[in-house]
Amino acid sequence: MSWLQFDQYGVWINVALFLVAAVLVWGAGTRLTGYLDVITDRTGMDKAFAGMLFLGGATSLPEIAAISTAAATANAPLATNNLLGSVAINVMLIAVADAALGRDALTSVVPSSTTILQGTMGMIMLALLAGAILVGDVQLIGTGLWSLVLAGLCVGAFWLASRYADRSPWRADRRADAHRNGQTKATGSASQQGMWVLAGKTTGAACMVLIAGFVLSQSADSLSKATGIGAGLMGLVVVGFATSLPELSSVTEAVRRHQYEMALGDVFGTNLLTISLILLVDVIYPGGPILAQAGKFEAVAALLGAVLTGLFVVGLLERRNRTILRMGYDALAALVVFTGGLVLLYTIQSG
């Protein structure tokens, strides 16, 4: 379908498409969080797991659309770096949410340890991903061996998180008030609607995220090509940022509603799903295991995501409520590491 080839539209049409799609994605992501807030209040579902499963799944839809297109056109660097860029940028959304919270460090107001489990599993998967890139991948039943392993670990991580809230061996020792513990009840018109109506609206919002997110990622891809940025950095930063806009809207709305566990669950859950999408790329990509096409640039990008995640896991464990520039120390450290990581990646690509 030629109308899906965004390169033919020119720069200004792609700019317009990008802006319209960004507005639609933001609105859909915000509504999605509101609907899920009501559903979890009614069902008693764990906020962190709900953010991980439902918000993480829905906001991963643009990545699915973007990488499927890149893989089908045999653009291995764009497909791989779009995923890795989304992982790193998604983690940085915690710093954005931290700045939006302002008065407290975000990691100091999350009352349960479920998010620590989620973040730790993400670090393990990213470290294995970097190792798989360095040692190489082999073909197995039409896909790569390592991509199957990573997809299996993602399923295992979700299974562990689904059971962890009820049997967590420890909880944060803090008597937080309603503002700080993420348990504020949902309010507004959605709270008065029936479950079937909410389910329908949630599905509609997710479909909007998918469609508008696809337009967003493809227009960003075309604009990046027009600027002459290299494929590695383009996929990592530009398209990765575009496909992270749904997470930005949902995380910001979750923090506004004081659902801090849901916000972090969204980020960590999205990243687990994003890493597992390597399997989807392998299935579609015609040139063998996708990780066999990756190199030092992609390995460093994966390790950057692991380090950024680790900084916030440390913040969740330490729970130190000190802020600077409206952010916790972990968020500020992540911002410095992310900037340094981009410089390092640019150096690798240029060399």
Tab-separated table of C-alpha atoms in Angstrom:
chain	number	residue	atom	x	y	z
A	1	MET	CA	0.000	0.000	0.000
A	2	SER	CA	1.791	3.072	-1.289
A	3	TRP	CA	-0.033	5.458	1.042
A	4	LEU	CA	1.828	3.836	3.943
A	5	GLN	CA	5.159	4.958	2.460
A	6	PHE	CA	5.642	8.130	4.463
A	7	ASP	CA	8.829	9.115	2.652
A	8	GLN	CA	6.755	10.213	-0.352
A	9	TYR	CA	4.904	12.923	1.578
A	10	GLY	CA	7.753	15.367	2.125
A	11	VAL	CA	9.001	17.082	5.257
A	12	TRP	CA	6.130	19.443	6.048
A	13	ILE	CA	3.370	16.877	5.603
A	14	ASN	CA	5.297	14.503	7.856
A	15	VAL	CA	5.689	17.277	10.429
A	16	ALA	CA	1.910	17.802	10.376
A	17	LEU	CA	1.257	14.061	10.642
A	18	PHE	CA	3.703	13.799	13.535
A	19	LEU	CA	2.049	16.640	15.481
A	20	VAL	CA	-1.514	15.385	14.934
A	21	ALA	CA	-0.529	11.836	15.856
A	22	ALA	CA	1.287	13.078	18.973
A	23	VAL	CA	-1.866	14.883	20.170
A	24	LEU	CA	-4.004	11.788	19.554
A	25	VAL	CA	-1.526	9.498	21.287
A	26	TRP	CA	-1.329	11.815	24.281
A	27	GLY	CA	-5.092	11.973	24.659
A	28	ALA	CA	-5.528	8.219	24.241
A	29	GLY	CA	-2.732	7.424	26.700
A	30	THR	CA	-4.206	9.761	29.299
A	31	ARG	CA	-7.689	8.259	28.953
A	32	LEU	CA	-6.259	4.754	29.076
A	33	THR	CA	-4.689	5.469	32.465
A	34	GLY	CA	-7.940	6.927	33.798
A	35	TYR	CA	-9.979	3.914	32.713
A	36	LEU	CA	-7.445	1.486	34.181
A	37	ASP	CA	-7.413	3.462	37.441
A	38	VAL	CA	-11.161	2.878	37.820
A	39	ILE	CA	-10.940	-0.785	36.817
A	40	THR	CA	-8.193	-1.545	39.360
A	41	ASP	CA	-10.122	0.215	42.128
A	42	ARG	CA	-13.187	-1.909	41.407
A	43	THR	CA	-11.389	-5.213	41.004
A	44	GLY	CA	-8.753	-4.759	43.713
A	45	MET	CA	-5.986	-5.563	41.239
A	46	ASP	CA	-2.435	-4.678	42.260
A	47	LYS	CA	-1.606	-1.257	40.807
A	48	ALA	CA	1.974	-2.120	39.867
A	49	PHE	CA	0.954	-5.323	38.083
A	50	ALA	CA	-1.929	-3.568	36.312
A	51	GLY	CA	0.442	-0.889	35.064
A	52	MET	CA	2.895	-3.559	33.970
A	53	LEU	CA	0.353	-5.727	32.135
A	54	PHE	CA	-2.302	-3.407	30.749
A	55	LEU	CA	-0.615	-0.021	30.421
A	56	GLY	CA	2.666	-1.643	29.442
A	57	GLY	CA	0.929	-3.807	26.849
A	58	ALA	CA	-1.168	-1.030	25.355
A	59	THR	CA	1.635	1.512	25.172
A	60	SER	CA	3.899	-1.073	23.499
A	61	LEU	CA	1.619	-1.151	20.461
A	62	PRO	CA	3.455	1.647	18.581
A	63	GLU	CA	6.722	-0.257	18.965
A	64	ILE	CA	5.057	-3.333	17.461
A	65	ALA	CA	3.896	-1.335	14.451
A	66	ALA	CA	7.252	0.419	13.982
A	67	ILE	CA	9.496	-2.625	14.289
A	68	SER	CA	7.214	-4.771	12.116
A	69	THR	CA	7.543	-2.239	9.305
A	70	ALA	CA	11.307	-1.927	9.772
A	71	ALA	CA	11.805	-5.693	9.891
A	72	ALA	CA	9.621	-6.308	6.831
A	73	THR	CA	11.737	-3.844	4.844
A	74	ALA	CA	14.938	-5.554	6.078
A	75	ASN	CA	16.077	-2.460	8.011
A	76	ALA	CA	17.825	-4.294	10.845
A	77	PRO	CA	19.473	-1.258	12.542
A	78	LEU	CA	16.197	0.669	12.714
A	79	ALA	CA	14.235	-2.299	14.088
A	80	THR	CA	16.778	-3.155	16.792
A	81	ASN	CA	17.638	0.377	17.836
A	82	ASN	CA	14.012	1.446	17.929
A	83	LEU	CA	13.461	-1.191	20.612
A	84	LEU	CA	16.614	-0.345	22.557
A	85	GLY	CA	15.963	3.383	22.267
A	86	SER	CA	12.450	2.924	23.610
A	87	VAL	CA	13.814	1.019	26.616
A	88	ALA	CA	16.269	3.764	27.603
A	89	ILE	CA	13.842	6.608	26.930
A	90	ASN	CA	11.035	4.848	28.813
A	91	VAL	CA	13.235	4.659	31.902
A	92	MET	CA	13.958	8.368	31.562
A	93	LEU	CA	10.202	8.986	31.743
A	94	ILE	CA	10.508	8.148	35.447
A	95	ALA	CA	12.742	11.209	35.783
A	96	VAL	CA	10.144	13.301	33.918
A	97	ALA	CA	7.425	12.022	36.250
A	98	ASP	CA	9.700	12.705	39.217
A	99	ALA	CA	10.088	16.335	38.141
A	100	ALA	CA	6.303	16.569	37.702
A	101	LEU	CA	5.790	15.274	41.251
A	102	GLY	CA	8.176	17.922	42.520
A	103	ARG	CA	7.847	17.802	46.300
A	104	ASP	CA	8.994	14.216	46.810
A	105	ALA	CA	11.394	11.865	45.087
A	106	LEU	CA	9.153	9.510	43.111
A	107	THR	CA	10.955	6.369	44.250
A	108	SER	CA	10.396	7.357	47.889
A	109	VAL	CA	6.584	7.274	47.615
A	110	VAL	CA	6.098	3.824	46.074
A	111	PRO	CA	4.850	1.659	48.964
A	112	SER	CA	5.339	-1.919	47.674
A	113	SER	CA	8.279	-3.920	46.356
A	114	THR	CA	6.568	-5.257	43.226
A	115	THR	CA	8.180	-2.540	41.131
A	116	ILE	CA	11.627	-3.597	42.384
A	117	LEU	CA	10.992	-7.108	41.076
A	118	GLN	CA	9.879	-5.692	37.730
A	119	GLY	CA	12.923	-3.451	37.394
A	120	THR	CA	15.324	-6.225	38.400
A	121	MET	CA	13.878	-8.597	35.801
A	122	GLY	CA	14.297	-5.878	33.200
A	123	MET	CA	17.957	-5.450	34.138
A	124	ILE	CA	18.546	-9.204	33.826
A	125	MET	CA	16.930	-9.311	30.389
A	126	LEU	CA	18.890	-6.290	29.145
A	127	ALA	CA	22.168	-7.777	30.389
A	128	LEU	CA	21.355	-11.050	28.607
A	129	LEU	CA	20.430	-9.104	25.484
A	130	ALA	CA	23.822	-7.369	25.502
A	131	GLY	CA	25.529	-10.728	26.018
A	132	ALA	CA	23.555	-12.275	23.157
A	133	ILE	CA	24.692	-9.490	20.844
A	134	LEU	CA	28.342	-9.987	21.816
A	135	VAL	CA	28.387	-13.799	21.518
A	136	GLY	CA	26.091	-13.960	18.497
A	137	ASP	CA	22.805	-15.734	17.812
A	138	VAL	CA	21.949	-18.938	15.955
A	139	GLN	CA	18.912	-19.924	13.901
A	140	LEU	CA	16.337	-22.140	15.605
A	141	ILE	CA	12.880	-23.045	14.217
A	142	GLY	CA	12.704	-19.956	12.061
A	143	THR	CA	13.988	-17.507	14.656
A	144	GLY	CA	16.986	-16.817	16.873
A	145	LEU	CA	17.735	-18.889	19.965
A	146	TRP	CA	18.353	-15.823	22.129
A	147	SER	CA	15.119	-14.154	21.036
A	148	LEU	CA	13.207	-17.249	22.200
A	149	VAL	CA	15.035	-17.132	25.542
A	150	LEU	CA	14.225	-13.444	26.041
A	151	ALA	CA	10.545	-13.970	25.171
A	152	GLY	CA	10.387	-16.854	27.642
A	153	LEU	CA	11.960	-14.707	30.367
A	154	CYS	CA	9.362	-12.001	29.706
A	155	VAL	CA	6.549	-14.502	30.252
A	156	GLY	CA	8.270	-15.671	33.433
A	157	ALA	CA	8.662	-12.102	34.679
A	158	PHE	CA	4.957	-11.413	34.237
A	159	TRP	CA	4.101	-14.668	36.002
A	160	LEU	CA	6.311	-13.764	38.960
A	161	ALA	CA	4.880	-10.231	39.162
A	162	SER	CA	1.288	-11.529	39.077
A	163	ARG	CA	1.916	-13.591	42.225
A	164	TYR	CA	4.384	-11.334	44.002
A	165	ALA	CA	1.975	-8.759	45.435
A	166	ASP	CA	0.214	-11.380	47.575
A	167	ARG	CA	3.329	-13.111	48.875
A	168	SER	CA	5.877	-10.283	48.987
A	169	PRO	CA	8.351	-11.094	51.781
A	170	TRP	CA	8.808	-7.449	52.693
A	171	ARG	CA	7.164	-4.062	52.358
A	172	ALA	CA	8.371	-0.502	52.731
A	173	ASP	CA	8.478	0.624	56.349
A	174	ARG	CA	6.677	3.934	55.930
A	175	ARG	CA	3.258	5.189	57.031
A	176	ALA	CA	2.502	7.250	53.945
A	177	ASP	CA	-0.658	9.297	53.659
A	178	ALA	CA	-3.164	9.063	50.807
A	179	HIS	CA	-1.214	11.539	48.712
A	180	ARG	CA	2.025	9.624	48.940
A	181	ASN	CA	1.057	5.951	48.826
A	182	GLY	CA	-0.637	5.890	45.465
A	183	GLN	CA	-3.992	4.727	46.803
A	184	THR	CA	-6.125	7.741	45.919
A	185	LYS	CA	-9.481	6.591	44.615
A	186	ALA	CA	-10.410	7.319	41.035
A	187	THR	CA	-12.848	10.132	40.470
A	188	GLY	CA	-14.653	11.595	37.493
A	189	SER	CA	-17.263	10.406	35.026
A	190	ALA	CA	-15.467	7.126	34.288
A	191	SER	CA	-15.933	6.004	37.893
A	192	GLN	CA	-19.715	5.997	37.378
A	193	GLN	CA	-19.682	3.790	34.277
A	194	GLY	CA	-20.273	0.053	34.023
A	195	MET	CA	-17.405	-2.407	33.571
A	196	TRP	CA	-18.419	-3.321	30.015
A	197	VAL	CA	-18.494	0.337	29.034
A	198	LEU	CA	-15.087	0.847	30.617
A	199	ALA	CA	-13.723	-2.246	28.853
A	200	GLY	CA	-14.980	-0.922	25.511
A	201	LYS	CA	-13.509	2.517	26.076
A	202	THR	CA	-10.208	0.990	27.196
A	203	THR	CA	-10.077	-1.081	24.005
A	204	GLY	CA	-10.888	1.985	21.914
A	205	ALA	CA	-8.143	4.006	23.574
A	206	ALA	CA	-5.661	1.169	22.989
A	207	CYS	CA	-6.627	1.036	19.290
A	208	MET	CA	-6.074	4.780	19.042
A	209	VAL	CA	-2.626	4.358	20.598
A	210	LEU	CA	-1.836	1.689	17.994
A	211	ILE	CA	-3.011	3.658	14.948
A	212	ALA	CA	-1.762	7.093	15.971
A	213	GLY	CA	1.433	5.575	17.360
A	214	PHE	CA	2.149	3.919	14.021
A	215	VAL	CA	1.703	7.240	12.195
A	216	LEU	CA	3.891	8.898	14.825
A	217	SER	CA	6.745	6.421	14.440
A	218	GLN	CA	6.657	6.350	10.638
A	219	SER	CA	6.547	10.132	10.261
A	220	ALA	CA	9.430	10.398	12.756
A	221	ASP	CA	11.350	7.843	10.709
A	222	SER	CA	10.829	9.869	7.522
A	223	LEU	CA	11.825	13.122	9.227
A	224	SER	CA	14.948	11.506	10.626
A	225	LYS	CA	15.977	10.310	7.174
A	226	ALA	CA	15.457	13.821	5.822
A	227	THR	CA	17.843	15.228	8.464
A	228	GLY	CA	20.622	12.818	7.490
A	229	ILE	CA	21.051	11.344	10.995
A	230	GLY	CA	22.650	7.878	10.987
A	231	ALA	CA	20.351	4.863	11.194
A	232	GLY	CA	21.674	3.706	14.564
A	233	LEU	CA	21.229	6.955	16.431
A	234	MET	CA	18.050	7.731	14.489
A	235	GLY	CA	16.340	4.562	15.633
A	236	LEU	CA	17.667	4.916	19.173
A	237	VAL	CA	16.650	8.507	19.849
A	238	VAL	CA	14.206	9.924	17.316
A	239	VAL	CA	11.924	6.987	16.581
A	240	GLY	CA	12.485	5.632	20.088
A	241	PHE	CA	11.224	8.922	21.531
A	242	ALA	CA	8.236	8.960	19.185
A	243	THR	CA	7.122	5.480	20.190
A	244	SER	CA	7.612	6.389	23.870
A	245	LEU	CA	5.048	9.214	23.772
A	246	PRO	CA	2.191	6.865	24.831
A	247	GLU	CA	4.198	5.928	27.922
A	248	LEU	CA	4.896	9.600	28.626
A	249	SER	CA	1.187	10.443	28.586
A	250	SER	CA	0.158	7.436	30.678
A	251	VAL	CA	2.976	7.828	33.225
A	252	THR	CA	2.287	11.549	33.642
A	253	GLU	CA	-1.428	10.901	34.132
A	254	ALA	CA	-0.719	8.118	36.634
A	255	VAL	CA	1.470	10.457	38.700
A	256	ARG	CA	-1.194	13.170	38.515
A	257	ARG	CA	-3.627	10.649	39.982
A	258	HIS	CA	-1.065	9.671	42.669
A	259	GLN	CA	-0.902	6.133	41.250
A	260	TYR	CA	2.866	5.922	41.557
A	261	GLU	CA	3.071	2.130	41.469
A	262	MET	CA	1.067	2.115	38.248
A	263	ALA	CA	3.434	4.672	36.706
A	264	LEU	CA	6.557	2.617	37.423
A	265	GLY	CA	4.770	-0.599	36.513
A	266	ASP	CA	3.930	0.953	33.142
A	267	VAL	CA	7.585	1.804	32.466
A	268	PHE	CA	9.080	-1.487	33.632
A	269	GLY	CA	6.305	-3.575	32.058
A	270	THR	CA	6.638	-1.800	28.729
A	271	ASN	CA	10.372	-2.453	28.750
A	272	LEU	CA	9.935	-6.161	29.457
A	273	LEU	CA	7.525	-6.435	26.544
A	274	THR	CA	9.771	-4.318	24.332
A	275	ILE	CA	12.750	-6.621	24.882
A	276	SER	CA	10.602	-9.672	24.116
A	277	LEU	CA	9.606	-8.088	20.785
A	278	ILE	CA	13.035	-9.137	19.492
A	279	LEU	CA	11.236	-12.427	18.779
A	280	LEU	CA	8.664	-10.664	16.583
A	281	VAL	CA	11.439	-8.925	14.656
A	282	ASP	CA	13.158	-12.283	14.137
A	283	VAL	CA	9.979	-13.855	12.757
A	284	ILE	CA	9.442	-11.028	10.246
A	285	TYR	CA	13.040	-10.171	9.329
A	286	PRO	CA	14.110	-12.073	6.176
A	287	GLY	CA	17.848	-12.092	6.875
A	288	GLY	CA	18.211	-14.547	9.773
A	289	PRO	CA	18.484	-13.810	13.523
A	290	ILE	CA	18.290	-10.043	14.047
A	291	LEU	CA	20.769	-10.099	16.934
A	292	ALA	CA	23.379	-11.566	14.585
A	293	GLN	CA	23.170	-8.261	12.692
A	294	ALA	CA	23.766	-6.186	15.852
A	295	GLY	CA	27.122	-5.010	17.147
A	296	LYS	CA	28.890	-2.880	19.743
A	297	PHE	CA	26.482	0.054	19.310
A	298	GLU	CA	23.451	-2.098	20.158
A	299	ALA	CA	25.216	-3.859	23.045
A	300	VAL	CA	26.124	-0.529	24.649
A	301	ALA	CA	22.558	0.715	24.134
A	302	ALA	CA	21.205	-2.349	25.951
A	303	LEU	CA	23.661	-1.863	28.821
A	304	LEU	CA	22.667	1.816	29.023
A	305	GLY	CA	19.052	0.736	29.574
A	306	ALA	CA	20.172	-1.731	32.276
A	307	VAL	CA	22.217	0.915	34.135
A	308	LEU	CA	19.373	3.458	34.007
A	309	THR	CA	16.955	0.872	35.359
A	310	GLY	CA	19.429	-0.042	38.093
A	311	LEU	CA	19.643	3.567	39.284
A	312	PHE	CA	15.905	3.651	39.932
A	313	VAL	CA	15.919	0.205	41.543
A	314	VAL	CA	18.509	1.559	43.972
A	315	GLY	CA	16.226	4.546	44.582
A	316	LEU	CA	13.294	2.221	45.300
A	317	LEU	CA	15.402	0.273	47.788
A	318	GLU	CA	16.917	3.298	49.512
A	319	ARG	CA	13.724	5.419	49.467
A	320	ARG	CA	15.623	8.597	50.276
A	321	ASN	CA	13.296	11.556	49.935
A	322	ARG	CA	15.763	14.230	48.888
A	323	THR	CA	15.295	16.300	45.753
A	324	ILE	CA	17.417	18.611	43.661
A	325	LEU	CA	16.054	20.514	40.663
A	326	ARG	CA	12.635	19.010	41.559
A	327	MET	CA	14.020	15.477	41.092
A	328	GLY	CA	15.294	12.756	43.343
A	329	TYR	CA	19.003	12.028	43.297
A	330	ASP	CA	18.381	8.817	41.351
A	331	ALA	CA	16.486	10.727	38.639
A	332	LEU	CA	19.247	13.321	38.361
A	333	ALA	CA	21.896	10.592	38.171
A	334	ALA	CA	19.877	8.868	35.443
A	335	LEU	CA	19.714	12.110	33.461
A	336	VAL	CA	23.519	12.472	33.648
A	337	VAL	CA	24.082	8.808	32.695
A	338	PHE	CA	21.623	9.028	29.805
A	339	THR	CA	23.356	12.114	28.416
A	340	GLY	CA	26.750	10.475	28.748
A	341	GLY	CA	25.407	7.319	27.130
A	342	LEU	CA	24.183	9.232	24.089
A	343	VAL	CA	27.584	10.862	23.711
A	344	LEU	CA	29.256	7.447	23.918
A	345	LEU	CA	26.849	5.970	21.354
A	346	TYR	CA	27.440	8.886	19.003
A	347	THR	CA	31.194	8.314	19.333
A	348	ILE	CA	30.770	4.606	18.567
A	349	GLN	CA	28.612	5.328	15.534
A	350	SER	CA	30.961	8.010	14.226
A	351	GLY	CA	33.983	5.794	14.698
